[in-house]
Amino acid sequence: MVNYKDLGLVNTREMFKRAVAGGYAIPAFNFNTMEQMQAIVQAAVETKSPVIMQVSKGARNYANATILRYMAEGAVAYAKELGCEHPEIVLHLDHGDTFELCKDCIDMGFSSVMIDGSHLPYEENIALAKKVVDYAHQFDVTVEAELGVLAGVEDEVSAAESHYTKPEEVIDFSTRTGCDSLAISIGTSHGAHKFTPAQCTLVNGVLVPPPLAFDILHEIEKKLPGFPIVLHGSSSVPMDEVNTINQYGGHLEAAIGIPEEQLREASKSAVCKINIDSDSRLAMTAAIRKHLAEHPGDFDPRQYLKPARENMKKMYIHKIVNVLGSDGKLAQC
Ligand code: G3H
Ligand code: 13P
Ligand code: ZN
C-alpha cells in the first residue's frame, strides 16, 4: 500500500473548492507517454497551474500501470526541478469501471479516482460509487462519479448514444454516494468526432456545433450549490491541427469538437474539472506527421518526438491560460 501523500501528490478537494469559488476550471489531461507527461508538467509549472494527470484503463494497458504511477511520482520531482516548490499534481484514474480497478489504483498511490457507473441502472450506479467512496475516503482519496451518459467510442470508453444528466437526480445521487465531484452529460462526447456535419450549422464556411445544454448545467448548480462538476469529452479539436494532419498524409474527416468559447463559459460555473485527451493526440500526431514529411531521412524518435512534445506543451498552455483560467492559481508557488 502506497499513500499518495508520500509521493508529493494531492487530492482534488482543495483545488476544486478554490476553482468553484474563483470561477475557473482545473485541467485534466490524459497521459500515456513520457512526452505527454513532460509537456503537461512543463505547462503547469510555467503557468503556475494546479493540474490533474489522468490515466485511463487503456493507458494502463498500453504503458503498464506501475510505470505510469512512477511517472506521476517523477512528475512531482520534475516540477520541483523546474522551479515550482509547491506543485499541485493529482494522479487520477479516468473512467474506472470496477471497484477492483479503483482499489488497485488507490493502493498504488493514486490521489483521485473516477468510478464510471454511468451506463448502469441508477441504483447500481449508486451502489458501485458508494462502495468506491467508502474505500477511497479511508485514505483521503477523492472520488468522481458520473450521472448521465456521454456518447463516444474509444478503446475502453464506449457508448453509442448520449443521455443528458437529469437534474432531479443529482441531490439524491451525490448524497447517497458521498462522491466528491460529479461528471455530467450536457452535450460533450469523447473523441475527435463529436458531432456529424448534419448536426452543425454552417457559419461563414465553418461548421458550428449545437451549444452545450447550459440550462441543465445551471439547474444542476442550483440543486447542488458549490458542488464540483466535471466535464468529460471537452477537446475542441483545433482545425489547424486537423488540417496539418490531413496536409501531411492523414485522413481525418469531419473532425469536430467543443468550441473553446463554450468551455470558457463552463469554466466560470461550478464546472471545475475539464477533461482533454483528443487535443493532445491531435497535437502530437500533427507535429510528427509534419516533421517526418519535411525530414524523410530522420529515424531517431527524438527528432520527431521533440517537436511533438513542444506542440502539446503549447496546446496545454493555451488551454490553461486562454480557456480554463487556472494559470497563477497554485496555493503557494
Ligand atoms: O475518456 C477517455 C479518454 O480519452 C481515454 O481514452 O481509453 O483510449 O485511453 P482511452
Ligand atoms: P476528449 O476525447 O474530448 O479529449 O475527452 C477526454 C476525456 O473525457 C477523458 O476522460
Ligand atoms: Zn472521459
Tab-separated table of C-alpha atoms in Angstrom, residues 72-274:
chain	number	residue	atom	x	y	z
A	72	ALA	CA	3.470	10.639	-11.781
A	73	GLU	CA	5.828	10.450	-8.823
A	74	GLY	CA	8.564	11.605	-11.192
A	75	ALA	CA	6.291	14.436	-12.342
A	76	VAL	CA	6.300	15.916	-8.836
A	77	ALA	CA	10.102	15.762	-8.653
A	78	TYR	CA	10.372	17.161	-12.187
A	79	ALA	CA	8.073	20.105	-11.341
A	80	LYS	CA	10.286	20.933	-8.356
A	81	GLU	CA	13.390	20.640	-10.504
A	82	LEU	CA	11.779	23.131	-12.916
A	83	GLY	CA	11.492	25.614	-10.047
A	84	CYS	CA	7.996	25.007	-8.681
A	85	GLU	CA	8.432	24.447	-4.955
A	86	HIS	CA	4.815	23.528	-4.225
A	87	PRO	CA	3.324	21.813	-7.269
A	88	GLU	CA	-0.299	20.627	-7.027
A	89	ILE	CA	-0.420	17.461	-9.096
A	90	VAL	CA	-3.280	14.962	-8.871
A	91	LEU	CA	-2.843	11.415	-10.169
A	92	HIS	CA	-6.354	10.422	-11.229
A	93	LEU	CA	-7.876	7.216	-12.606
A	94	ASP	CA	-10.043	8.127	-15.604
A	95	HIS	CA	-13.179	6.038	-16.224
A	96	GLY	CA	-12.549	3.324	-13.654
A	97	ASP	CA	-15.179	0.697	-14.368
A	98	THR	CA	-14.895	-1.669	-11.393
A	99	PHE	CA	-14.339	-1.427	-7.647
A	100	GLU	CA	-11.255	-3.636	-8.026
A	101	LEU	CA	-9.610	-1.288	-10.558
A	102	CYS	CA	-10.264	1.743	-8.324
A	103	LYS	CA	-8.902	-0.098	-5.272
A	104	ASP	CA	-5.804	-1.166	-7.176
A	105	CYS	CA	-5.094	2.447	-8.174
A	106	ILE	CA	-5.732	3.755	-4.636
A	107	ASP	CA	-3.429	1.078	-3.216
A	108	MET	CA	-0.643	2.025	-5.631
A	109	GLY	CA	-0.693	5.772	-4.893
A	110	PHE	CA	-3.421	7.459	-6.948
A	111	SER	CA	-4.845	10.514	-5.188
A	112	SER	CA	-8.174	10.533	-7.008
A	113	VAL	CA	-10.288	8.000	-8.887
A	114	MET	CA	-13.307	8.102	-11.144
A	115	ILE	CA	-15.831	5.313	-10.857
A	116	ASP	CA	-17.852	5.389	-14.051
A	117	GLY	CA	-21.097	3.528	-13.498
A	118	SER	CA	-22.981	5.871	-15.807
A	119	HIS	CA	-24.040	3.023	-18.115
A	120	LEU	CA	-25.556	1.065	-15.189
A	121	PRO	CA	-29.125	1.311	-13.907
A	122	TYR	CA	-29.423	4.200	-11.397
A	123	GLU	CA	-29.415	2.115	-8.181
A	124	GLU	CA	-26.459	0.012	-9.370
A	125	ASN	CA	-24.515	3.164	-10.248
A	126	ILE	CA	-25.145	4.448	-6.704
A	127	ALA	CA	-24.154	1.163	-5.039
A	128	LEU	CA	-20.903	0.891	-7.012
A	129	ALA	CA	-19.944	4.536	-6.479
A	130	LYS	CA	-20.673	4.300	-2.737
A	131	LYS	CA	-18.506	1.196	-2.408
A	132	VAL	CA	-15.592	3.036	-4.042
A	133	VAL	CA	-16.170	6.181	-1.953
A	134	ASP	CA	-16.226	4.159	1.290
A	135	TYR	CA	-12.875	2.592	0.425
A	136	ALA	CA	-11.234	5.726	-1.025
A	137	HIS	CA	-12.165	8.057	1.827
A	138	GLN	CA	-10.306	5.889	4.346
A	139	PHE	CA	-7.145	7.120	2.607
A	140	ASP	CA	-8.364	10.658	1.824
A	141	VAL	CA	-8.548	9.813	-1.883
A	142	THR	CA	-11.242	11.805	-3.693
A	143	VAL	CA	-13.842	10.181	-5.943
A	144	GLU	CA	-15.533	11.380	-9.132
A	145	ALA	CA	-18.763	9.633	-10.130
A	146	GLU	CA	-20.902	10.114	-13.237
A	147	LEU	CA	-24.595	10.597	-13.882
A	148	GLY	CA	-25.823	10.727	-17.465
A	149	VAL	CA	-24.119	9.096	-20.436
A	150	LEU	CA	-21.666	10.644	-22.902
A	151	ALA	CA	-21.575	9.351	-26.450
A	152	GLY	CA	-18.264	8.343	-27.946
A	153	VAL	CA	-16.348	5.303	-28.966
A	154	GLU	CA	-12.759	4.844	-27.859
A	155	ASP	CA	-10.545	1.989	-26.742
A	156	GLU	CA	-12.099	1.441	-23.358
A	157	VAL	CA	-14.831	4.060	-23.169
A	158	SER	CA	-17.797	3.496	-25.380
A	159	ALA	CA	-21.439	4.420	-25.685
A	160	ALA	CA	-23.380	4.774	-28.887
A	161	GLU	CA	-25.761	7.447	-27.636
A	162	SER	CA	-25.689	10.129	-25.007
A	163	HIS	CA	-28.299	10.784	-22.326
A	164	TYR	CA	-28.224	14.130	-20.588
A	165	THR	CA	-27.953	14.171	-16.803
A	166	LYS	CA	-31.336	14.563	-15.104
A	167	PRO	CA	-31.080	17.480	-12.638
A	168	GLU	CA	-33.791	15.932	-10.461
A	169	GLU	CA	-31.435	13.020	-9.651
A	170	VAL	CA	-28.271	14.875	-8.640
A	171	ILE	CA	-29.072	15.597	-4.982
A	172	ASP	CA	-30.090	12.016	-4.266
A	173	PHE	CA	-27.081	10.651	-6.190
A	174	SER	CA	-24.431	12.831	-4.590
A	175	THR	CA	-25.864	12.433	-1.084
A	176	ARG	CA	-26.204	8.665	-1.227
A	177	THR	CA	-22.833	8.010	-2.886
A	178	GLY	CA	-20.830	10.612	-0.929
A	179	CYS	CA	-18.841	11.352	-4.114
A	180	ASP	CA	-16.563	14.416	-4.139
A	181	SER	CA	-17.352	15.534	-7.681
A	182	LEU	CA	-19.910	14.712	-10.325
A	183	ALA	CA	-19.326	14.229	-14.055
A	184	ILE	CA	-22.382	15.268	-16.034
A	185	SER	CA	-23.610	14.893	-19.582
A	186	ILE	CA	-24.677	18.158	-21.255
A	187	GLY	CA	-23.684	17.555	-24.868
A	188	THR	CA	-19.948	16.845	-24.834
A	189	SER	CA	-18.656	13.481	-26.043
A	190	HIS	CA	-15.389	11.595	-26.343
A	191	GLY	CA	-13.038	11.580	-29.312
A	192	ALA	CA	-12.361	13.841	-32.283
A	193	HIS	CA	-15.733	13.339	-33.990
A	194	LYS	CA	-18.191	14.764	-31.503
A	195	PHE	CA	-20.813	15.883	-33.993
A	196	THR	CA	-21.771	14.968	-37.545
A	197	PRO	CA	-21.760	17.824	-40.082
A	198	ALA	CA	-25.546	17.375	-40.282
A	199	GLN	CA	-25.839	18.310	-36.589
A	200	CYS	CA	-23.917	21.567	-37.197
A	201	THR	CA	-24.780	24.922	-38.727
A	202	LEU	CA	-22.574	26.416	-41.437
A	203	VAL	CA	-21.491	29.916	-40.345
A	204	ASN	CA	-19.040	31.762	-42.652
A	205	GLY	CA	-17.806	28.463	-44.063
A	206	VAL	CA	-17.227	26.962	-40.587
A	207	LEU	CA	-19.294	24.119	-39.113
A	208	VAL	CA	-20.607	25.291	-35.731
A	209	PRO	CA	-21.877	22.510	-33.455
A	210	PRO	CA	-25.013	22.806	-31.331
A	211	PRO	CA	-24.411	24.573	-27.987
A	212	LEU	CA	-23.944	22.661	-24.758
A	213	ALA	CA	-27.032	22.333	-22.548
A	214	PHE	CA	-26.171	25.218	-20.209
A	215	ASP	CA	-29.766	25.196	-18.939
A	216	ILE	CA	-29.178	21.715	-17.497
A	217	LEU	CA	-25.829	22.765	-16.027
A	218	HIS	CA	-27.432	25.771	-14.318
A	219	GLU	CA	-30.276	23.645	-12.947
A	220	ILE	CA	-27.697	21.244	-11.502
A	221	GLU	CA	-25.774	24.145	-9.969
A	222	LYS	CA	-28.959	25.357	-8.292
A	223	LYS	CA	-29.636	21.913	-6.828
A	224	LEU	CA	-26.035	21.452	-5.622
A	225	PRO	CA	-24.646	24.901	-4.809
A	226	GLY	CA	-20.852	24.901	-4.836
A	227	PHE	CA	-20.593	21.189	-5.638
A	228	PRO	CA	-17.704	20.371	-8.043
A	229	ILE	CA	-18.930	19.450	-11.534
A	230	VAL	CA	-16.801	17.706	-14.166
A	231	LEU	CA	-16.973	17.870	-17.962
A	232	HIS	CA	-15.608	14.937	-19.947
A	233	GLY	CA	-15.177	14.967	-23.710
A	234	SER	CA	-14.023	18.575	-23.802
A	235	SER	CA	-11.445	18.643	-26.573
A	236	SER	CA	-12.067	21.407	-29.059
A	237	VAL	CA	-10.407	19.576	-31.996
A	238	PRO	CA	-8.462	22.569	-33.380
A	239	MET	CA	-8.854	22.890	-37.139
A	240	ASP	CA	-5.212	23.869	-37.661
A	241	GLU	CA	-4.045	20.544	-36.169
A	242	VAL	CA	-6.613	18.594	-38.211
A	243	ASN	CA	-5.536	20.455	-41.372
A	244	THR	CA	-1.846	19.753	-40.654
A	245	ILE	CA	-2.592	16.064	-40.181
A	246	ASN	CA	-4.516	15.956	-43.458
A	247	GLN	CA	-1.906	18.037	-45.312
A	248	TYR	CA	0.818	15.553	-44.382
A	249	GLY	CA	-0.868	12.321	-45.350
A	250	GLY	CA	-3.548	11.880	-42.677
A	251	HIS	CA	-7.188	11.337	-43.341
A	252	LEU	CA	-9.343	12.852	-40.629
A	253	GLU	CA	-12.732	13.705	-41.998
A	254	ALA	CA	-15.412	15.739	-40.249
A	255	ALA	CA	-13.432	16.090	-37.015
A	256	ILE	CA	-15.462	18.476	-34.839
A	257	GLY	CA	-15.008	19.406	-31.170
A	258	ILE	CA	-16.465	21.677	-28.497
A	259	PRO	CA	-15.897	25.385	-29.283
A	260	GLU	CA	-13.500	26.889	-26.754
A	261	GLU	CA	-15.868	29.782	-26.094
A	262	GLN	CA	-18.317	27.310	-24.554
A	263	LEU	CA	-15.632	25.744	-22.380
A	264	ARG	CA	-14.590	29.223	-21.267
A	265	GLU	CA	-18.179	29.870	-20.208
A	266	ALA	CA	-18.457	26.494	-18.450
A	267	SER	CA	-15.223	27.136	-16.546
A	268	LYS	CA	-16.806	30.157	-14.880
A	269	SER	CA	-19.568	27.976	-13.430
A	270	ALA	CA	-19.402	25.068	-10.966
A	271	VAL	CA	-17.550	23.119	-13.654
A	272	CYS	CA	-14.139	22.805	-12.026
A	273	LYS	CA	-12.524	19.923	-13.959
A	274	ILE	CA	-12.338	19.792	-17.744
